[in-house]
Amino acid sequence: MFDLDKIVRPNIRQLKPYSSARDEFSGSEGIFLDANENPFGQLNRYPDPYQRILKDKIAELKGVVPSKIFVGNGSDEIIDLAFRIFCEPGKDKVLTFTPTYGMYDVSANINNVEVESMPLTPSFEIDLNALRSKLEFGQYRIIFICSPNNPTGNSISTSVIEEIFEKTEGIVIVDEAYIDFSENDSTIKLIQKYSNLIVMQTLSKAWGLAGVRVGLGFANEKIINLFNKVKPPYNVSQLNQEAALKAINNLSKYEEQVATLLKEKEFLLKELGKLESIKKIYPSDTNFLLVEMEDADQTYTRLVEEKIIVRNRNQQVKNCIRITVGTKNENEVLIKTLKTIENEK
Ligand SMILES: *Cc1c(COP(=O)(O)O)cnc(C)c1O
């Protein structure tokens, strides 16, 4: 059985959080002489520590109340906070399914937390039978499920994910950085049902705001309150909050771009499929394709020479490169260049 109190680090449970000037008075009218700000200028005031205006918008967009939303300085901040809240350094353990996003490992290492990684099956599914026996011991503080997964591109089925929620005594983080490109449902609605679920999304991919650093966390209020307690008081800058709001207020631009990228993905699938140097293109619910080449290192190096940068994933998945869907022109140049490279042989 999941018991939140049992898996929060005692020092965090007892933590008395910093009380900022904007915690103690949050109105917007008046003469503000409380935060040692410079009274002149445009960005002279501390931003809202709880990003209320932005959260109201996100709430509307996602159908989740603001109290179940956390906004981070990118999803990477949410990952780090989760380690700091739930994992005792040098003692606790988390679980990942590999190959997957590299930040879970890095963040674990920074926090001196052990990572057990379970390989995905050859078709990149979670091996539920192997997992079931491991879950019996209640040994993981956090289980990371990236769905759709980076770098493999596929989604993990909701029934598998739900079984994991039910069988673990720890937190499950479902990283949905690419959900905007997928036809599958988000697991956000399941935060009502599972009190150990944290869903992460981001404005860095489909929303076109990687430079802005806004990551979203969705969970029940108890978990969100822990994140609010541990985060730096002003973790999302005024500029970031404004940029995020502006993007969300322009929903049709987002929708058009996602539609365009999905169309371009179809183009890439079709054209890459004709190339002899390509052994396999994995199914993708994302804005990238994982492609198996005859020789990934060699293709990668040749593409770089032609000033086309893809991600060499040979270390994670043998002979695979990961290609992000670009503009129509970028994709055409890529295909043309791959054809040229092929003809050199
Ligand atoms: C790109 C990506 C993110 C985004 O991280 P941000 O810090 O929000 O930019 C998160 N998870 C995965 C799996 C990603 O590929």
mmCIF file of C-alpha atoms and ligand atoms in Angstrom:
data_model
loop_
_atom_site.group_PDB
_atom_site.id
_atom_site.type_symbol
_atom_site.label_atom_id
_atom_site.label_comp_id
_atom_site.label_asym_id
_atom_site.label_seq_id
_atom_site.Cartn_x
_atom_site.Cartn_y
_atom_site.Cartn_z
ATOM 1 C CA MET A 1 0.000 0.000 0.000
ATOM 2 C CA PHE A 2 1.205 3.477 -0.868
ATOM 3 C CA ASP A 3 1.708 5.736 2.136
ATOM 4 C CA LEU A 4 3.062 9.157 1.245
ATOM 5 C CA ASP A 5 4.303 9.869 4.767
ATOM 6 C CA LYS A 6 6.475 6.768 4.684
ATOM 7 C CA ILE A 7 8.327 7.718 1.539
ATOM 8 C CA VAL A 8 8.960 11.412 2.153
ATOM 9 C CA ARG A 9 12.413 12.011 3.623
ATOM 10 C CA PRO A 10 12.025 12.872 7.323
ATOM 11 C CA ASN A 11 13.977 16.152 6.966
ATOM 12 C CA ILE A 12 11.615 17.211 4.163
ATOM 13 C CA ARG A 13 8.532 16.173 6.101
ATOM 14 C CA GLN A 14 9.702 18.365 8.961
ATOM 15 C CA LEU A 15 11.053 21.182 6.794
ATOM 16 C CA LYS A 16 9.834 24.646 7.601
ATOM 17 C CA PRO A 17 9.983 26.323 4.184
ATOM 18 C CA TYR A 18 11.389 29.759 3.494
ATOM 19 C CA SER A 19 8.675 32.360 3.726
ATOM 20 C CA SER A 20 9.234 34.940 1.013
ATOM 21 C CA ALA A 21 7.906 38.496 0.986
ATOM 22 C CA ARG A 22 5.409 37.378 -1.626
ATOM 23 C CA ASP A 23 4.298 34.489 0.607
ATOM 24 C CA GLU A 24 3.521 36.865 3.427
ATOM 25 C CA PHE A 25 1.625 39.336 1.258
ATOM 26 C CA SER A 26 0.391 38.287 -2.165
ATOM 27 C CA GLY A 27 -1.890 41.182 -3.204
ATOM 28 C CA SER A 28 -0.937 43.258 -6.240
ATOM 29 C CA GLU A 29 -2.174 46.707 -5.135
ATOM 30 C CA GLY A 30 -0.266 48.976 -2.812
ATOM 31 C CA ILE A 31 3.078 50.508 -2.011
ATOM 32 C CA PHE A 32 5.562 47.665 -1.872
ATOM 33 C CA LEU A 33 8.369 48.295 0.560
ATOM 34 C CA ASP A 34 8.758 44.708 1.756
ATOM 35 C CA ALA A 35 11.139 42.845 -0.556
ATOM 36 C CA ASN A 36 14.133 45.179 -0.884
ATOM 37 C CA GLU A 37 13.430 45.566 -4.584
ATOM 38 C CA ASN A 38 14.459 48.597 -6.601
ATOM 39 C CA PRO A 39 11.221 50.562 -7.190
ATOM 40 C CA PHE A 40 12.267 51.600 -10.731
ATOM 41 C CA GLY A 41 12.102 49.559 -13.915
ATOM 42 C CA GLN A 42 10.032 46.834 -15.529
ATOM 43 C CA LEU A 43 11.386 43.557 -14.209
ATOM 44 C CA ASN A 44 12.208 45.070 -10.837
ATOM 45 C CA ARG A 45 9.686 43.006 -8.846
ATOM 46 C CA TYR A 46 10.025 39.399 -7.745
ATOM 47 C CA PRO A 47 7.733 37.122 -9.756
ATOM 48 C CA ASP A 48 4.741 35.295 -8.299
ATOM 49 C CA PRO A 49 6.320 32.294 -6.503
ATOM 50 C CA TYR A 50 3.263 30.151 -7.331
ATOM 51 C CA GLN A 51 2.750 31.368 -10.928
ATOM 52 C CA ARG A 52 -0.978 31.773 -10.275
ATOM 53 C CA ILE A 53 -1.981 33.399 -13.565
ATOM 54 C CA LEU A 54 -0.056 30.814 -15.559
ATOM 55 C CA LYS A 55 -1.448 27.943 -13.507
ATOM 56 C CA ASP A 56 -5.020 29.151 -14.059
ATOM 57 C CA LYS A 57 -4.400 28.960 -17.803
ATOM 58 C CA ILE A 58 -2.777 25.540 -17.593
ATOM 59 C CA ALA A 59 -5.677 24.368 -15.420
ATOM 60 C CA GLU A 60 -8.153 25.405 -18.090
ATOM 61 C CA LEU A 61 -6.099 23.783 -20.848
ATOM 62 C CA LYS A 62 -5.551 20.474 -19.058
ATOM 63 C CA GLY A 63 -8.768 20.188 -17.056
ATOM 64 C CA VAL A 64 -6.889 19.993 -13.744
ATOM 65 C CA VAL A 65 -7.396 22.339 -10.777
ATOM 66 C CA PRO A 66 -4.473 24.754 -10.136
ATOM 67 C CA SER A 67 -3.736 23.168 -6.743
ATOM 68 C CA LYS A 68 -2.747 19.951 -8.545
ATOM 69 C CA ILE A 69 -0.233 21.727 -10.805
ATOM 70 C CA PHE A 70 3.459 22.463 -10.261
ATOM 71 C CA VAL A 71 5.507 24.655 -12.592
ATOM 72 C CA GLY A 72 9.237 23.985 -12.713
ATOM 73 C CA ASN A 73 12.257 25.585 -14.321
ATOM 74 C CA GLY A 74 12.029 22.896 -17.004
ATOM 75 C CA SER A 75 11.041 19.285 -16.283
ATOM 76 C CA ASP A 76 14.627 18.783 -15.226
ATOM 77 C CA GLU A 77 13.940 20.794 -12.075
ATOM 78 C CA ILE A 78 10.937 18.578 -11.305
ATOM 79 C CA ILE A 79 13.086 15.450 -11.650
ATOM 80 C CA ASP A 80 15.699 16.884 -9.289
ATOM 81 C CA LEU A 81 13.094 17.994 -6.729
ATOM 82 C CA ALA A 82 11.567 14.509 -6.766
ATOM 83 C CA PHE A 83 14.926 13.009 -5.809
ATOM 84 C CA ARG A 84 15.386 15.547 -3.056
ATOM 85 C CA ILE A 85 11.893 14.984 -1.629
ATOM 86 C CA PHE A 86 11.650 11.202 -1.807
ATOM 87 C CA CYS A 87 15.158 9.725 -1.840
ATOM 88 C CA GLU A 88 17.577 9.526 1.062
ATOM 89 C CA PRO A 89 21.072 9.926 -0.451
ATOM 90 C CA GLY A 90 23.236 6.834 -0.183
ATOM 91 C CA LYS A 91 20.267 4.733 0.879
ATOM 92 C CA ASP A 92 17.231 4.734 -1.394
ATOM 93 C CA LYS A 93 16.878 3.323 -4.864
ATOM 94 C CA VAL A 94 14.888 4.238 -7.993
ATOM 95 C CA LEU A 95 13.958 2.261 -11.094
ATOM 96 C CA THR A 96 14.222 3.222 -14.767
ATOM 97 C CA PHE A 97 13.480 1.321 -17.978
ATOM 98 C CA THR A 98 16.310 1.599 -20.461
ATOM 99 C CA PRO A 99 17.120 2.944 -22.962
ATOM 100 C CA THR A 100 15.483 6.145 -21.776
ATOM 101 C CA TYR A 101 16.010 9.847 -21.045
ATOM 102 C CA GLY A 102 19.469 10.466 -19.588
ATOM 103 C CA MET A 103 18.506 13.013 -16.931
ATOM 104 C CA TYR A 104 16.996 10.451 -14.530
ATOM 105 C CA ASP A 105 20.459 8.906 -14.144
ATOM 106 C CA VAL A 106 22.320 12.199 -13.927
ATOM 107 C CA SER A 107 19.917 13.635 -11.370
ATOM 108 C CA ALA A 108 20.168 10.404 -9.352
ATOM 109 C CA ASN A 109 23.968 10.604 -9.416
ATOM 110 C CA ILE A 110 23.939 14.227 -8.305
ATOM 111 C CA ASN A 111 21.745 13.244 -5.378
ATOM 112 C CA ASN A 112 23.785 10.105 -4.644
ATOM 113 C CA VAL A 113 20.810 7.828 -5.240
ATOM 114 C CA GLU A 114 21.188 4.364 -6.734
ATOM 115 C CA VAL A 115 19.459 3.642 -10.046
ATOM 116 C CA GLU A 116 18.408 0.160 -11.006
ATOM 117 C CA SER A 117 17.700 -0.004 -14.712
ATOM 118 C CA MET A 118 15.571 -2.664 -16.279
ATOM 119 C CA PRO A 119 16.078 -3.175 -19.997
ATOM 120 C CA LEU A 120 13.012 -2.754 -22.187
ATOM 121 C CA THR A 121 12.183 -5.728 -24.444
ATOM 122 C CA PRO A 122 13.488 -5.697 -28.065
ATOM 123 C CA SER A 123 10.281 -3.920 -29.100
ATOM 124 C CA PHE A 124 10.851 -1.448 -26.224
ATOM 125 C CA GLU A 125 8.019 -2.616 -23.978
ATOM 126 C CA ILE A 126 8.224 -3.006 -20.210
ATOM 127 C CA ASP A 127 8.735 -6.673 -19.287
ATOM 128 C CA LEU A 128 5.895 -6.934 -16.774
ATOM 129 C CA ASN A 129 6.654 -10.475 -15.649
ATOM 130 C CA ALA A 130 10.205 -9.612 -14.725
ATOM 131 C CA LEU A 131 9.016 -6.414 -13.079
ATOM 132 C CA ARG A 132 6.271 -7.977 -10.942
ATOM 133 C CA SER A 133 8.714 -9.990 -8.848
ATOM 134 C CA LYS A 134 10.878 -6.917 -8.256
ATOM 135 C CA LEU A 135 7.936 -4.798 -7.151
ATOM 136 C CA GLU A 136 7.024 -7.280 -4.401
ATOM 137 C CA PHE A 137 9.832 -5.997 -2.213
ATOM 138 C CA GLY A 138 8.650 -2.390 -2.231
ATOM 139 C CA GLN A 139 12.220 -1.318 -2.833
ATOM 140 C CA TYR A 140 11.877 1.671 -5.186
ATOM 141 C CA ARG A 141 11.220 5.190 -3.991
ATOM 142 C CA ILE A 142 10.557 6.389 -7.533
ATOM 143 C CA ILE A 143 9.805 4.530 -10.745
ATOM 144 C CA PHE A 144 10.374 6.588 -13.902
ATOM 145 C CA ILE A 145 8.241 5.761 -16.931
ATOM 146 C CA CYS A 146 8.911 7.841 -20.002
ATOM 147 C CA SER A 147 5.932 7.574 -22.333
ATOM 148 C CA PRO A 148 6.256 8.215 -25.221
ATOM 149 C CA ASN A 149 9.817 7.161 -24.527
ATOM 150 C CA ASN A 150 12.961 8.996 -25.548
ATOM 151 C CA PRO A 151 14.945 7.792 -27.541
ATOM 152 C CA THR A 152 12.783 4.853 -28.679
ATOM 153 C CA GLY A 153 9.688 6.892 -29.634
ATOM 154 C CA ASN A 154 7.025 4.372 -28.543
ATOM 155 C CA SER A 155 4.392 4.732 -25.827
ATOM 156 C CA ILE A 156 4.028 2.392 -22.890
ATOM 157 C CA SER A 157 0.470 1.075 -22.707
ATOM 158 C CA THR A 158 -1.790 2.560 -20.033
ATOM 159 C CA SER A 159 -2.706 -0.883 -18.698
ATOM 160 C CA VAL A 160 0.982 -1.611 -17.996
ATOM 161 C CA ILE A 161 1.430 1.777 -16.379
ATOM 162 C CA GLU A 162 -1.667 1.294 -14.218
ATOM 163 C CA GLU A 163 -0.449 -2.070 -12.999
ATOM 164 C CA ILE A 164 2.759 -0.394 -11.881
ATOM 165 C CA PHE A 165 0.827 2.292 -9.971
ATOM 166 C CA GLU A 166 -1.079 -0.408 -8.147
ATOM 167 C CA LYS A 167 1.846 -2.633 -7.285
ATOM 168 C CA THR A 168 4.436 -0.138 -6.089
ATOM 169 C CA GLU A 169 4.791 1.459 -2.705
ATOM 170 C CA GLY A 170 6.764 4.330 -4.209
ATOM 171 C CA ILE A 171 6.124 7.293 -6.451
ATOM 172 C CA VAL A 172 5.620 6.744 -10.175
ATOM 173 C CA ILE A 173 6.704 9.584 -12.447
ATOM 174 C CA VAL A 174 5.248 9.396 -15.945
ATOM 175 C CA ASP A 175 7.288 11.684 -18.179
ATOM 176 C CA GLU A 176 5.033 12.837 -21.011
ATOM 177 C CA ALA A 177 7.409 15.295 -22.707
ATOM 178 C CA TYR A 178 6.180 14.063 -26.116
ATOM 179 C CA ILE A 179 2.486 13.439 -25.346
ATOM 180 C CA ASP A 180 1.412 16.361 -27.588
ATOM 181 C CA PHE A 181 2.544 14.356 -30.624
ATOM 182 C CA SER A 182 0.827 11.148 -29.568
ATOM 183 C CA GLU A 183 -2.670 9.880 -30.253
ATOM 184 C CA ASN A 184 -2.697 8.166 -26.884
ATOM 185 C CA ASP A 185 -4.365 9.740 -23.863
ATOM 186 C CA SER A 186 -2.327 11.472 -21.209
ATOM 187 C CA THR A 187 -2.245 9.811 -17.800
ATOM 188 C CA ILE A 188 -3.117 13.175 -16.217
ATOM 189 C CA LYS A 189 -6.693 12.123 -15.499
ATOM 190 C CA LEU A 190 -5.343 9.225 -13.421
ATOM 191 C CA ILE A 191 -3.962 11.578 -10.749
ATOM 192 C CA GLN A 192 -7.492 11.508 -9.248
ATOM 193 C CA LYS A 193 -7.263 7.745 -8.855
ATOM 194 C CA TYR A 194 -3.622 7.160 -7.902
ATOM 195 C CA SER A 195 -2.131 9.170 -5.091
ATOM 196 C CA ASN A 196 1.421 8.057 -5.989
ATOM 197 C CA LEU A 197 1.346 9.387 -9.558
ATOM 198 C CA ILE A 198 3.234 12.432 -10.835
ATOM 199 C CA VAL A 199 2.753 13.291 -14.509
ATOM 200 C CA MET A 200 5.358 15.541 -16.131
ATOM 201 C CA GLN A 201 4.862 17.550 -19.278
ATOM 202 C CA THR A 202 6.915 20.376 -20.761
ATOM 203 C CA LEU A 203 6.667 23.441 -22.948
ATOM 204 C CA SER A 204 10.097 22.566 -24.417
ATOM 205 C CA LYS A 205 8.945 20.366 -27.279
ATOM 206 C CA ALA A 206 5.546 20.791 -28.949
ATOM 207 C CA TRP A 207 5.069 24.297 -27.511
ATOM 208 C CA GLY A 208 8.335 25.482 -29.015
ATOM 209 C CA LEU A 209 9.721 26.984 -25.800
ATOM 210 C CA ALA A 210 12.860 24.969 -25.022
ATOM 211 C CA GLY A 211 14.705 28.251 -24.511
ATOM 212 C CA VAL A 212 12.209 29.406 -21.904
ATOM 213 C CA ARG A 213 12.460 26.512 -19.373
ATOM 214 C CA VAL A 214 8.966 25.673 -18.238
ATOM 215 C CA GLY A 215 8.128 22.156 -17.085
ATOM 216 C CA LEU A 216 4.786 21.035 -15.681
ATOM 217 C CA GLY A 217 4.016 18.568 -12.926
ATOM 218 C CA PHE A 218 0.558 17.184 -12.172
ATOM 219 C CA ALA A 219 -0.231 15.294 -8.966
ATOM 220 C CA ASN A 220 -2.491 15.389 -5.917
ATOM 221 C CA GLU A 221 -2.271 18.397 -3.581
ATOM 222 C CA LYS A 222 -0.171 16.632 -0.952
ATOM 223 C CA ILE A 223 2.600 15.956 -3.442
ATOM 224 C CA ILE A 224 2.344 19.402 -5.023
ATOM 225 C CA ASN A 225 2.653 20.976 -1.564
ATOM 226 C CA LEU A 226 5.895 19.070 -0.990
ATOM 227 C CA PHE A 227 7.290 20.385 -4.270
ATOM 228 C CA ASN A 228 6.259 23.926 -3.330
ATOM 229 C CA LYS A 229 7.995 23.543 0.017
ATOM 230 C CA VAL A 230 11.317 22.392 -1.446
ATOM 231 C CA LYS A 231 11.598 24.499 -4.618
ATOM 232 C CA PRO A 232 13.572 27.751 -4.661
ATOM 233 C CA PRO A 233 10.997 30.474 -3.873
ATOM 234 C CA TYR A 234 11.152 32.190 -7.271
ATOM 235 C CA ASN A 235 11.995 29.208 -9.474
ATOM 236 C CA VAL A 236 10.177 30.439 -12.597
ATOM 237 C CA SER A 237 11.203 33.924 -13.699
ATOM 238 C CA GLN A 238 8.782 36.672 -14.676
ATOM 239 C CA LEU A 239 10.013 36.444 -18.283
ATOM 240 C CA ASN A 240 9.469 32.684 -18.351
ATOM 241 C CA GLN A 241 5.975 32.983 -16.897
ATOM 242 C CA GLU A 242 5.047 35.627 -19.462
ATOM 243 C CA ALA A 243 6.461 33.659 -22.401
ATOM 244 C CA ALA A 244 4.582 30.549 -21.289
ATOM 245 C CA LEU A 245 1.328 32.484 -20.935
ATOM 246 C CA LYS A 246 1.722 34.008 -24.356
ATOM 247 C CA ALA A 247 2.229 30.598 -25.963
ATOM 248 C CA ILE A 248 -0.740 29.038 -24.193
ATOM 249 C CA ASN A 249 -2.927 31.966 -25.184
ATOM 250 C CA ASN A 250 -2.092 31.188 -28.803
ATOM 251 C CA LEU A 251 -3.421 27.649 -28.912
ATOM 252 C CA SER A 252 -4.030 27.642 -32.649
ATOM 253 C CA LYS A 253 -0.356 28.285 -33.394
ATOM 254 C CA TYR A 254 0.575 25.302 -31.245
ATOM 255 C CA GLU A 255 -2.023 23.112 -32.941
ATOM 256 C CA GLU A 256 -0.871 24.143 -36.406
ATOM 257 C CA GLN A 257 2.764 23.450 -35.595
ATOM 258 C CA VAL A 258 2.017 20.032 -34.131
ATOM 259 C CA ALA A 259 -0.053 19.157 -37.227
ATOM 260 C CA THR A 260 2.748 20.352 -39.510
ATOM 261 C CA LEU A 261 5.375 18.354 -37.648
ATOM 262 C CA LEU A 262 3.250 15.213 -37.771
ATOM 263 C CA LYS A 263 2.829 15.663 -41.522
ATOM 264 C CA GLU A 264 6.568 16.168 -41.888
ATOM 265 C CA LYS A 265 7.164 13.030 -39.856
ATOM 266 C CA GLU A 266 5.101 11.104 -42.417
ATOM 267 C CA PHE A 267 7.249 12.577 -45.179
ATOM 268 C CA LEU A 268 10.434 11.494 -43.398
ATOM 269 C CA LEU A 269 9.036 8.013 -42.748
ATOM 270 C CA LYS A 270 8.211 7.592 -46.416
ATOM 271 C CA GLU A 271 11.527 8.916 -47.729
ATOM 272 C CA LEU A 272 13.762 7.259 -45.135
ATOM 273 C CA GLY A 273 11.977 4.001 -45.891
ATOM 274 C CA LYS A 274 13.296 4.127 -49.461
ATOM 275 C CA LEU A 275 16.956 4.313 -48.422
ATOM 276 C CA GLU A 276 19.008 1.147 -48.536
ATOM 277 C CA SER A 277 21.354 2.218 -45.762
ATOM 278 C CA ILE A 278 18.419 2.247 -43.366
ATOM 279 C CA LYS A 279 17.660 -1.089 -41.783
ATOM 280 C CA LYS A 280 14.725 -0.161 -39.634
ATOM 281 C CA ILE A 281 12.592 2.783 -38.577
ATOM 282 C CA TYR A 282 10.974 2.302 -35.199
ATOM 283 C CA PRO A 283 7.320 3.335 -34.710
ATOM 284 C CA SER A 284 7.120 6.793 -33.148
ATOM 285 C CA ASP A 285 4.511 8.707 -31.130
ATOM 286 C CA THR A 286 6.851 11.696 -30.965
ATOM 287 C CA ASN A 287 8.511 14.393 -33.078
ATOM 288 C CA PHE A 288 11.553 12.209 -33.717
ATOM 289 C CA LEU A 289 12.401 8.923 -35.375
ATOM 290 C CA LEU A 290 14.774 6.256 -34.111
ATOM 291 C CA VAL A 291 16.441 4.801 -37.167
ATOM 292 C CA GLU A 292 18.732 1.795 -37.437
ATOM 293 C CA MET A 293 21.547 2.269 -39.950
ATOM 294 C CA GLU A 294 24.160 -0.062 -41.358
ATOM 295 C CA ASP A 295 26.746 1.993 -39.506
ATOM 296 C CA ALA A 296 25.427 4.732 -37.224
ATOM 297 C CA ASP A 297 28.819 6.193 -36.233
ATOM 298 C CA GLN A 298 29.862 6.578 -39.842
ATOM 299 C CA THR A 299 26.555 8.106 -40.965
ATOM 300 C CA TYR A 300 26.564 10.449 -38.009
ATOM 301 C CA THR A 301 30.073 11.690 -38.793
ATOM 302 C CA ARG A 302 29.290 12.180 -42.485
ATOM 303 C CA LEU A 303 26.105 14.121 -41.636
ATOM 304 C CA VAL A 304 28.028 16.382 -39.273
ATOM 305 C CA GLU A 305 30.510 17.085 -42.062
ATOM 306 C CA GLU A 306 27.540 18.232 -44.132
ATOM 307 C CA LYS A 307 26.415 20.391 -41.187
ATOM 308 C CA ILE A 308 23.399 18.234 -40.365
ATOM 309 C CA ILE A 309 23.316 17.288 -36.731
ATOM 310 C CA VAL A 310 21.324 14.269 -35.607
ATOM 311 C CA ARG A 311 21.726 12.381 -32.346
ATOM 312 C CA ASN A 312 23.959 9.344 -32.448
ATOM 313 C CA ARG A 313 22.301 6.802 -30.142
ATOM 314 C CA ASN A 314 24.640 3.924 -31.027
ATOM 315 C CA GLN A 315 25.651 3.614 -27.367
ATOM 316 C CA GLN A 316 22.020 3.152 -26.281
ATOM 317 C CA VAL A 317 20.551 1.229 -29.219
ATOM 318 C CA LYS A 318 23.041 -0.487 -31.544
ATOM 319 C CA ASN A 319 23.556 1.409 -34.784
ATOM 320 C CA CYS A 320 20.686 3.792 -34.227
ATOM 321 C CA ILE A 321 20.480 7.514 -34.806
ATOM 322 C CA ARG A 322 17.683 9.728 -33.564
ATOM 323 C CA ILE A 323 16.355 12.242 -36.046
ATOM 324 C CA THR A 324 14.217 15.166 -34.875
ATOM 325 C CA VAL A 325 11.533 16.237 -37.359
ATOM 326 C CA GLY A 326 12.480 19.643 -38.722
ATOM 327 C CA THR A 327 10.977 22.085 -41.188
ATOM 328 C CA LYS A 328 9.997 20.923 -44.674
ATOM 329 C CA ASN A 329 13.216 22.328 -46.072
ATOM 330 C CA GLU A 330 15.418 20.833 -43.344
ATOM 331 C CA ASN A 331 13.866 17.411 -43.836
ATOM 332 C CA GLU A 332 14.341 17.563 -47.602
ATOM 333 C CA VAL A 333 18.002 18.496 -47.212
ATOM 334 C CA LEU A 334 18.464 15.619 -44.785
ATOM 335 C CA ILE A 335 16.986 13.100 -47.214
ATOM 336 C CA LYS A 336 19.001 14.468 -50.113
ATOM 337 C CA THR A 337 22.207 14.309 -48.084
ATOM 338 C CA LEU A 338 21.529 10.759 -46.896
ATOM 339 C CA LYS A 339 21.054 9.745 -50.539
ATOM 340 C CA THR A 340 24.373 11.355 -51.467
ATOM 341 C CA ILE A 341 26.147 9.569 -48.605
ATOM 342 C CA GLU A 342 24.600 6.284 -49.693
ATOM 343 C CA ASN A 343 25.905 6.713 -53.233
ATOM 344 C CA GLU A 344 29.458 7.265 -51.995
ATOM 345 C CA LYS A 345 29.714 3.642 -51.004
HETATM 346 C C1 LIG B 1 13.098 16.940 -23.777
HETATM 347 C C2 LIG B 1 12.652 16.117 -22.645
HETATM 348 C C3 LIG B 1 12.233 16.701 -21.445
HETATM 349 C C4 LIG B 1 12.187 18.184 -21.322
HETATM 350 O O1 LIG B 1 12.903 18.683 -20.300
HETATM 351 P P1 LIG B 1 12.776 20.247 -19.991
HETATM 352 O O2 LIG B 1 13.665 20.388 -18.815
HETATM 353 O O3 LIG B 1 11.340 20.519 -19.683
HETATM 354 O O4 LIG B 1 13.238 20.982 -21.201
HETATM 355 C C5 LIG B 1 11.778 15.891 -20.418
HETATM 356 N N1 LIG B 1 11.749 14.567 -20.567
HETATM 357 C C6 LIG B 1 12.120 13.961 -21.702
HETATM 358 C C7 LIG B 1 12.016 12.499 -21.838
HETATM 359 C C8 LIG B 1 12.603 14.715 -22.768
HETATM 360 O O5 LIG B 1 12.998 14.112 -23.892
#
